[in-house]
């Protein structure tokens, strides 16, 4: 009823943390949410003119699918995979690595904090940037 919340933590080489969360107001499976979060993080990196990205994700499915090691079986994920593949072309280097969920505590704690905040739509709370989306990430791509 309230949508799905996703979060991303971008960590610079100097150790600065940039936190972004988004509420998705459309039907979304767990795997779709993983792709949405990955695209959100890459969009943040592109907005900051970052050219080399290491994506640490706790979704085996996403990491292995984007690396071409696992077959894509869910038709709902095909547009996400294509969007993510196209988006990766914007960077000089993008590497994907799986990390266990227990080592993803920064994103998990951030998601918990964000879920406790009561904010109006499209509010900006420094240093948190909170967004609400009613369309899939691949629908927001501009050529």
PDB file of C-alpha atoms in Angstrom:
ATOM      1  CA  UNK A   1       0.000   0.000   0.000  1.00  0.00           C
ATOM      2  CA  UNK A   2       2.766   2.458   0.881  1.00  0.00           C
ATOM      3  CA  UNK A   3       5.120   1.380  -1.906  1.00  0.00           C
ATOM      4  CA  UNK A   4       8.599  -0.072  -1.829  1.00  0.00           C
ATOM      5  CA  UNK A   5      11.550   1.835  -0.426  1.00  0.00           C
ATOM      6  CA  UNK A   6      14.997   1.467  -1.918  1.00  0.00           C
ATOM      7  CA  UNK A   7      18.256   3.037  -0.820  1.00  0.00           C
ATOM      8  CA  UNK A   8      21.763   3.555  -2.118  1.00  0.00           C
ATOM      9  CA  UNK A   9      24.978   4.610  -0.437  1.00  0.00           C
ATOM     10  CA  UNK A  10      27.657   6.029  -2.725  1.00  0.00           C
ATOM     11  CA  UNK A  11      31.073   6.039  -1.038  1.00  0.00           C
ATOM     12  CA  UNK A  12      33.813   8.147  -2.604  1.00  0.00           C
ATOM     13  CA  UNK A  13      37.499   7.256  -2.591  1.00  0.00           C
ATOM     14  CA  UNK A  14      37.939   9.894   0.128  1.00  0.00           C
ATOM     15  CA  UNK A  15      35.334   8.178   2.313  1.00  0.00           C
ATOM     16  CA  UNK A  16      32.455  10.625   1.817  1.00  0.00           C
ATOM     17  CA  UNK A  17      29.040   8.956   1.955  1.00  0.00           C
ATOM     18  CA  UNK A  18      26.188  10.106  -0.272  1.00  0.00           C
ATOM     19  CA  UNK A  19      22.843   8.616   0.727  1.00  0.00           C
ATOM     20  CA  UNK A  20      19.794   8.495  -1.523  1.00  0.00           C
ATOM     21  CA  UNK A  21      16.458   6.813  -1.005  1.00  0.00           C
ATOM     22  CA  UNK A  22      13.418   6.524  -3.207  1.00  0.00           C
ATOM     23  CA  UNK A  23       9.903   5.298  -2.648  1.00  0.00           C
ATOM     24  CA  UNK A  24       8.501   3.322  -5.581  1.00  0.00           C
ATOM     25  CA  UNK A  25       4.748   3.728  -5.945  1.00  0.00           C
ATOM     26  CA  UNK A  26       4.196   0.967  -8.487  1.00  0.00           C
ATOM     27  CA  UNK A  27       4.029  -2.821  -8.311  1.00  0.00           C
ATOM     28  CA  UNK A  28       7.534  -4.114  -7.874  1.00  0.00           C
ATOM     29  CA  UNK A  29       9.013  -7.530  -7.080  1.00  0.00           C
ATOM     30  CA  UNK A  30      12.087  -7.825  -4.855  1.00  0.00           C
ATOM     31  CA  UNK A  31      14.275  -8.372  -7.921  1.00  0.00           C
ATOM     32  CA  UNK A  32      12.806  -5.337  -9.668  1.00  0.00           C
ATOM     33  CA  UNK A  33      13.582  -3.298  -6.535  1.00  0.00           C
ATOM     34  CA  UNK A  34      17.205  -4.505  -6.660  1.00  0.00           C
ATOM     35  CA  UNK A  35      17.502  -3.291 -10.257  1.00  0.00           C
ATOM     36  CA  UNK A  36      15.801   0.017  -9.363  1.00  0.00           C
ATOM     37  CA  UNK A  37      18.317   0.550  -6.548  1.00  0.00           C
ATOM     38  CA  UNK A  38      21.275  -0.263  -8.789  1.00  0.00           C
ATOM     39  CA  UNK A  39      20.084   2.167 -11.475  1.00  0.00           C
ATOM     40  CA  UNK A  40      19.479   4.799  -8.796  1.00  0.00           C
ATOM     41  CA  UNK A  41      23.065   4.409  -7.560  1.00  0.00           C
ATOM     42  CA  UNK A  42      24.553   4.589 -11.036  1.00  0.00           C
ATOM     43  CA  UNK A  43      22.450   7.666 -11.795  1.00  0.00           C
ATOM     44  CA  UNK A  44      23.833   9.302  -8.638  1.00  0.00           C
ATOM     45  CA  UNK A  45      27.391   8.417  -9.695  1.00  0.00           C
ATOM     46  CA  UNK A  46      26.789   9.813 -13.200  1.00  0.00           C
ATOM     47  CA  UNK A  47      25.350  13.038 -11.736  1.00  0.00           C
ATOM     48  CA  UNK A  48      28.586  13.446  -9.763  1.00  0.00           C
ATOM     49  CA  UNK A  49      30.662  12.887 -12.943  1.00  0.00           C
ATOM     50  CA  UNK A  50      32.224   9.719 -11.547  1.00  0.00           C
ATOM     51  CA  UNK A  51      33.886   7.621 -14.262  1.00  0.00           C
ATOM     52  CA  UNK A  52      34.937   4.456 -12.399  1.00  0.00           C
ATOM     53  CA  UNK A  53      32.367   2.610 -10.293  1.00  0.00           C
ATOM     54  CA  UNK A  54      32.479  -0.484  -8.113  1.00  0.00           C
ATOM     55  CA  UNK A  55      28.930  -1.706  -7.444  1.00  0.00           C
ATOM     56  CA  UNK A  56      28.629  -3.790  -4.283  1.00  0.00           C
ATOM     57  CA  UNK A  57      25.261  -5.500  -4.196  1.00  0.00           C
ATOM     58  CA  UNK A  58      23.699  -8.157  -2.019  1.00  0.00           C
ATOM     59  CA  UNK A  59      21.569  -9.601  -4.836  1.00  0.00           C
ATOM     60  CA  UNK A  60      23.160 -12.698  -6.381  1.00  0.00           C
ATOM     61  CA  UNK A  61      20.604 -12.527  -9.168  1.00  0.00           C
ATOM     62  CA  UNK A  62      21.373  -8.967 -10.264  1.00  0.00           C
ATOM     63  CA  UNK A  63      25.164  -9.333 -10.071  1.00  0.00           C
ATOM     64  CA  UNK A  64      25.261 -12.611 -11.980  1.00  0.00           C
ATOM     65  CA  UNK A  65      22.691 -11.503 -14.572  1.00  0.00           C
ATOM     66  CA  UNK A  66      24.416  -8.221 -15.351  1.00  0.00           C
ATOM     67  CA  UNK A  67      27.747 -10.037 -15.694  1.00  0.00           C
ATOM     68  CA  UNK A  68      26.100 -12.411 -18.179  1.00  0.00           C
ATOM     69  CA  UNK A  69      26.716 -15.468 -15.987  1.00  0.00           C
ATOM     70  CA  UNK A  70      23.041 -16.221 -15.337  1.00  0.00           C
ATOM     71  CA  UNK A  71      20.220 -16.422 -17.838  1.00  0.00           C
ATOM     72  CA  UNK A  72      17.410 -13.872 -17.719  1.00  0.00           C
ATOM     73  CA  UNK A  73      14.149 -15.787 -17.163  1.00  0.00           C
ATOM     74  CA  UNK A  74      11.824 -13.161 -15.707  1.00  0.00           C
ATOM     75  CA  UNK A  75      10.345 -11.060 -18.508  1.00  0.00           C
ATOM     76  CA  UNK A  76       9.730  -8.184 -16.080  1.00  0.00           C
ATOM     77  CA  UNK A  77      13.510  -7.860 -15.560  1.00  0.00           C
ATOM     78  CA  UNK A  78      14.537  -7.686 -19.224  1.00  0.00           C
ATOM     79  CA  UNK A  79      13.913  -3.901 -19.552  1.00  0.00           C
ATOM     80  CA  UNK A  80      15.866  -3.365 -16.325  1.00  0.00           C
ATOM     81  CA  UNK A  81      18.791  -5.435 -17.540  1.00  0.00           C
ATOM     82  CA  UNK A  82      18.884  -3.522 -20.848  1.00  0.00           C
ATOM     83  CA  UNK A  83      18.587  -0.171 -19.057  1.00  0.00           C
ATOM     84  CA  UNK A  84      21.375  -1.097 -16.643  1.00  0.00           C
ATOM     85  CA  UNK A  85      23.585  -2.346 -19.472  1.00  0.00           C
ATOM     86  CA  UNK A  86      23.027   0.879 -21.447  1.00  0.00           C
ATOM     87  CA  UNK A  87      23.601   3.020 -18.367  1.00  0.00           C
ATOM     88  CA  UNK A  88      26.935   1.297 -17.686  1.00  0.00           C
ATOM     89  CA  UNK A  89      28.175   2.560 -21.069  1.00  0.00           C
ATOM     90  CA  UNK A  90      28.301   6.082 -19.582  1.00  0.00           C
ATOM     91  CA  UNK A  91      31.229   5.096 -17.361  1.00  0.00           C
ATOM     92  CA  UNK A  92      34.838   4.339 -18.159  1.00  0.00           C
ATOM     93  CA  UNK A  93      34.718   1.324 -15.847  1.00  0.00           C
ATOM     94  CA  UNK A  94      31.929  -0.446 -13.947  1.00  0.00           C
ATOM     95  CA  UNK A  95      32.562  -3.561 -11.872  1.00  0.00           C
ATOM     96  CA  UNK A  96      29.883  -5.548 -10.074  1.00  0.00           C
ATOM     97  CA  UNK A  97      30.620  -7.602  -6.969  1.00  0.00           C
ATOM     98  CA  UNK A  98      28.345  -9.546  -4.695  1.00  0.00           C
ATOM     99  CA  UNK A  99      28.590  -8.922  -0.962  1.00  0.00           C
ATOM    100  CA  UNK A 100      26.667 -10.830   1.713  1.00  0.00           C
ATOM    101  CA  UNK A 101      23.602  -9.024   3.020  1.00  0.00           C
ATOM    102  CA  UNK A 102      25.157  -8.859   6.509  1.00  0.00           C
ATOM    103  CA  UNK A 103      27.962  -6.702   5.070  1.00  0.00           C
ATOM    104  CA  UNK A 104      25.481  -4.297   3.526  1.00  0.00           C
ATOM    105  CA  UNK A 105      24.682  -2.673   6.856  1.00  0.00           C
ATOM    106  CA  UNK A 106      25.104   0.920   5.622  1.00  0.00           C
ATOM    107  CA  UNK A 107      22.230   0.596   3.152  1.00  0.00           C
ATOM    108  CA  UNK A 108      20.106  -1.460   5.566  1.00  0.00           C
ATOM    109  CA  UNK A 109      20.490   1.024   8.418  1.00  0.00           C
ATOM    110  CA  UNK A 110      19.793   3.898   6.052  1.00  0.00           C
ATOM    111  CA  UNK A 111      16.631   2.203   4.777  1.00  0.00           C
ATOM    112  CA  UNK A 112      15.492   1.682   8.374  1.00  0.00           C
ATOM    113  CA  UNK A 113      16.121   5.348   9.200  1.00  0.00           C
ATOM    114  CA  UNK A 114      14.319   6.525   6.079  1.00  0.00           C
ATOM    115  CA  UNK A 115      11.285   4.358   6.804  1.00  0.00           C
ATOM    116  CA  UNK A 116      10.962   6.081  10.198  1.00  0.00           C
ATOM    117  CA  UNK A 117      10.914   9.588   8.691  1.00  0.00           C
ATOM    118  CA  UNK A 118       7.584  11.170   7.887  1.00  0.00           C
ATOM    119  CA  UNK A 119       8.092  13.515   4.987  1.00  0.00           C
ATOM    120  CA  UNK A 120       5.969  15.161   2.319  1.00  0.00           C
ATOM    121  CA  UNK A 121       6.390  14.040  -1.273  1.00  0.00           C
ATOM    122  CA  UNK A 122       9.525  15.354  -2.994  1.00  0.00           C
ATOM    123  CA  UNK A 123      10.966  16.744   0.255  1.00  0.00           C
ATOM    124  CA  UNK A 124      14.667  17.435   0.566  1.00  0.00           C
ATOM    125  CA  UNK A 125      16.105  16.766   3.989  1.00  0.00           C
ATOM    126  CA  UNK A 126      19.801  17.588   4.215  1.00  0.00           C
ATOM    127  CA  UNK A 127      21.806  15.340   3.865  1.00  0.00           C
ATOM    128  CA  UNK A 128      19.111  12.891   2.763  1.00  0.00           C
ATOM    129  CA  UNK A 129      17.579  13.209  -0.686  1.00  0.00           C
ATOM    130  CA  UNK A 130      14.192  11.528  -0.627  1.00  0.00           C
ATOM    131  CA  UNK A 131      12.329  10.877  -3.854  1.00  0.00           C
ATOM    132  CA  UNK A 132       9.027   9.316  -4.840  1.00  0.00           C
ATOM    133  CA  UNK A 133       8.660   7.689  -8.260  1.00  0.00           C
ATOM    134  CA  UNK A 134       5.575   6.391  -9.996  1.00  0.00           C
ATOM    135  CA  UNK A 135       7.350   4.901 -13.036  1.00  0.00           C
ATOM    136  CA  UNK A 136       9.982   2.220 -13.558  1.00  0.00           C
ATOM    137  CA  UNK A 137      13.606   3.425 -13.820  1.00  0.00           C
ATOM    138  CA  UNK A 138      13.885   2.402 -17.460  1.00  0.00           C
ATOM    139  CA  UNK A 139      10.957   4.701 -18.323  1.00  0.00           C
ATOM    140  CA  UNK A 140      12.906   7.717 -17.023  1.00  0.00           C
ATOM    141  CA  UNK A 141      15.874   7.348 -19.364  1.00  0.00           C
ATOM    142  CA  UNK A 142      16.386  10.292 -21.712  1.00  0.00           C
ATOM    143  CA  UNK A 143      18.353   9.880 -24.916  1.00  0.00           C
TER     144      UNK A 143
END
